């Protein structure tokens, strides 16, 4: 049972019907926002309270709010999908709610009970229902729950006031080029997270630390950056916001094991299950970059892809590094990669049965 009811405080729409239709025709990723946002506040004295759905708009924050100085912030990413009968669903939201709790523990933030997390998604999507793209598209409404230290205090300790919001943004493909094979730059300079650090938490700081690597990737004509482990710089961690997979000629699906420095992706977990279902041998292991590059050369690894809620499943066509470049397969989109992508999105859009019970109806 949810203790917070996320009452809607206004029904006035911010964006008119014609403008919303124009946005939904080509939403891109992360460029447009809906009419409402959900909010709750936690205080050390009273715990969680004040669940509401209010008009989307700027936040009022003290310049001394702790998050602006020490980065005590976490977030999540999910999507709402329209099915052919008009209903609206989301994918494995309990997994995101539980991960938000794990991230909160690591960042010394309060844990939002999972029923309250689900209630916030339901309330926001109910209010913003016209923003969920039509079932005929491969588009969705991206949901971004986040939580941050809002106490006006400059001492270094866990904040006594924390604000939780959910905002929503209509989303097409994450990459501007669409679902096309990515060029991935392997950085030998930067790491995303170190042992004992926050790598497994979904906190803003991990993404901030990836940005210089992303710039380096762009300077080298690549779409994404791949981070290696911070200690030895030899094994694959993840991209700037996506987990990584490889598929071998003999039908194995390989992905880096969860070492504490990479994100426990919900899409990653689901792909492991879908791959097992289709008879692939699945292995979560240490993936040594030099060995992967060798196996790309010998043809032993035939496909690689990136995955995440925003990116779904995106083929990798090429790796680049200071020492050279390596083509993945024929540099195109691998057959198994596309089959996994199709199966995952078919489940999400209700086009095939949800045999694992992953979907939750929101509206
Ligand atoms: C997501 O996939 O939902 C994320 O939060 C990652 C970010 C790169 C958009």
PDB file of C-alpha atoms and ligand atoms in Angstrom, residues 29 75-79 96 99 142-144 174 202 207 214 224 240-242 263 267 307-312, ligand 1:
ATOM      1  CA  UNK A  29      15.212  12.323 -26.694  1.00  0.00           C
ATOM      2  CA  UNK A  75      17.718   9.086 -10.386  1.00  0.00           C
ATOM      3  CA  UNK A  76      15.937   6.382 -12.360  1.00  0.00           C
ATOM      4  CA  UNK A  77      14.765   5.911 -15.939  1.00  0.00           C
ATOM      5  CA  UNK A  78      11.660   4.016 -17.103  1.00  0.00           C
ATOM      6  CA  UNK A  79       9.255   4.244 -20.009  1.00  0.00           C
ATOM      7  CA  UNK A  96      13.608   0.396 -10.768  1.00  0.00           C
ATOM      8  CA  UNK A  99      17.337   0.070  -7.484  1.00  0.00           C
ATOM      9  CA  UNK A 142      10.301   8.457 -20.739  1.00  0.00           C
ATOM     10  CA  UNK A 143       9.876   8.771 -16.976  1.00  0.00           C
ATOM     11  CA  UNK A 144      12.649  10.274 -14.897  1.00  0.00           C
ATOM     12  CA  UNK A 174      18.144   7.885 -27.776  1.00  0.00           C
ATOM     13  CA  UNK A 202      22.389   5.561 -10.363  1.00  0.00           C
ATOM     14  CA  UNK A 207      27.276  10.547 -15.348  1.00  0.00           C
ATOM     15  CA  UNK A 214      32.165  11.426 -24.055  1.00  0.00           C
ATOM     16  CA  UNK A 224      29.839   6.733 -27.288  1.00  0.00           C
ATOM     17  CA  UNK A 240      28.458   6.473 -20.461  1.00  0.00           C
ATOM     18  CA  UNK A 241      24.926   5.289 -19.678  1.00  0.00           C
ATOM     19  CA  UNK A 242      24.568   1.760 -21.046  1.00  0.00           C
ATOM     20  CA  UNK A 263      25.068  -0.261 -13.147  1.00  0.00           C
ATOM     21  CA  UNK A 267      17.378  -3.941 -19.510  1.00  0.00           C
ATOM     22  CA  UNK A 307      21.620  -1.525 -23.780  1.00  0.00           C
ATOM     23  CA  UNK A 308      19.677   0.599 -21.330  1.00  0.00           C
ATOM     24  CA  UNK A 309      16.165   1.895 -20.781  1.00  0.00           C
ATOM     25  CA  UNK A 310      16.739   4.943 -22.957  1.00  0.00           C
ATOM     26  CA  UNK A 311      18.858   3.236 -25.624  1.00  0.00           C
ATOM     27  CA  UNK A 312      16.899  -0.082 -25.530  1.00  0.00           C
TER      28      UNK A 312
HETATM   29  C1  LIG B   1      18.379   5.303 -19.005  1.00  0.00           C
HETATM   30  O1  LIG B   1      18.715   4.489 -19.873  1.00  0.00           O
HETATM   31  O2  LIG B   1      17.208   5.405 -18.648  1.00  0.00           O
HETATM   32  C2  LIG B   1      19.356   6.153 -18.344  1.00  0.00           C
HETATM   33  O3  LIG B   1      19.086   6.666 -17.298  1.00  0.00           O
HETATM   34  C3  LIG B   1      20.656   6.420 -19.001  1.00  0.00           C
HETATM   35  C4  LIG B   1      20.827   7.779 -19.570  1.00  0.00           C
HETATM   36  C5  LIG B   1      21.980   7.665 -20.507  1.00  0.00           C
HETATM   37  C6  LIG B   1      19.683   8.334 -20.316  1.00  0.00           C
END
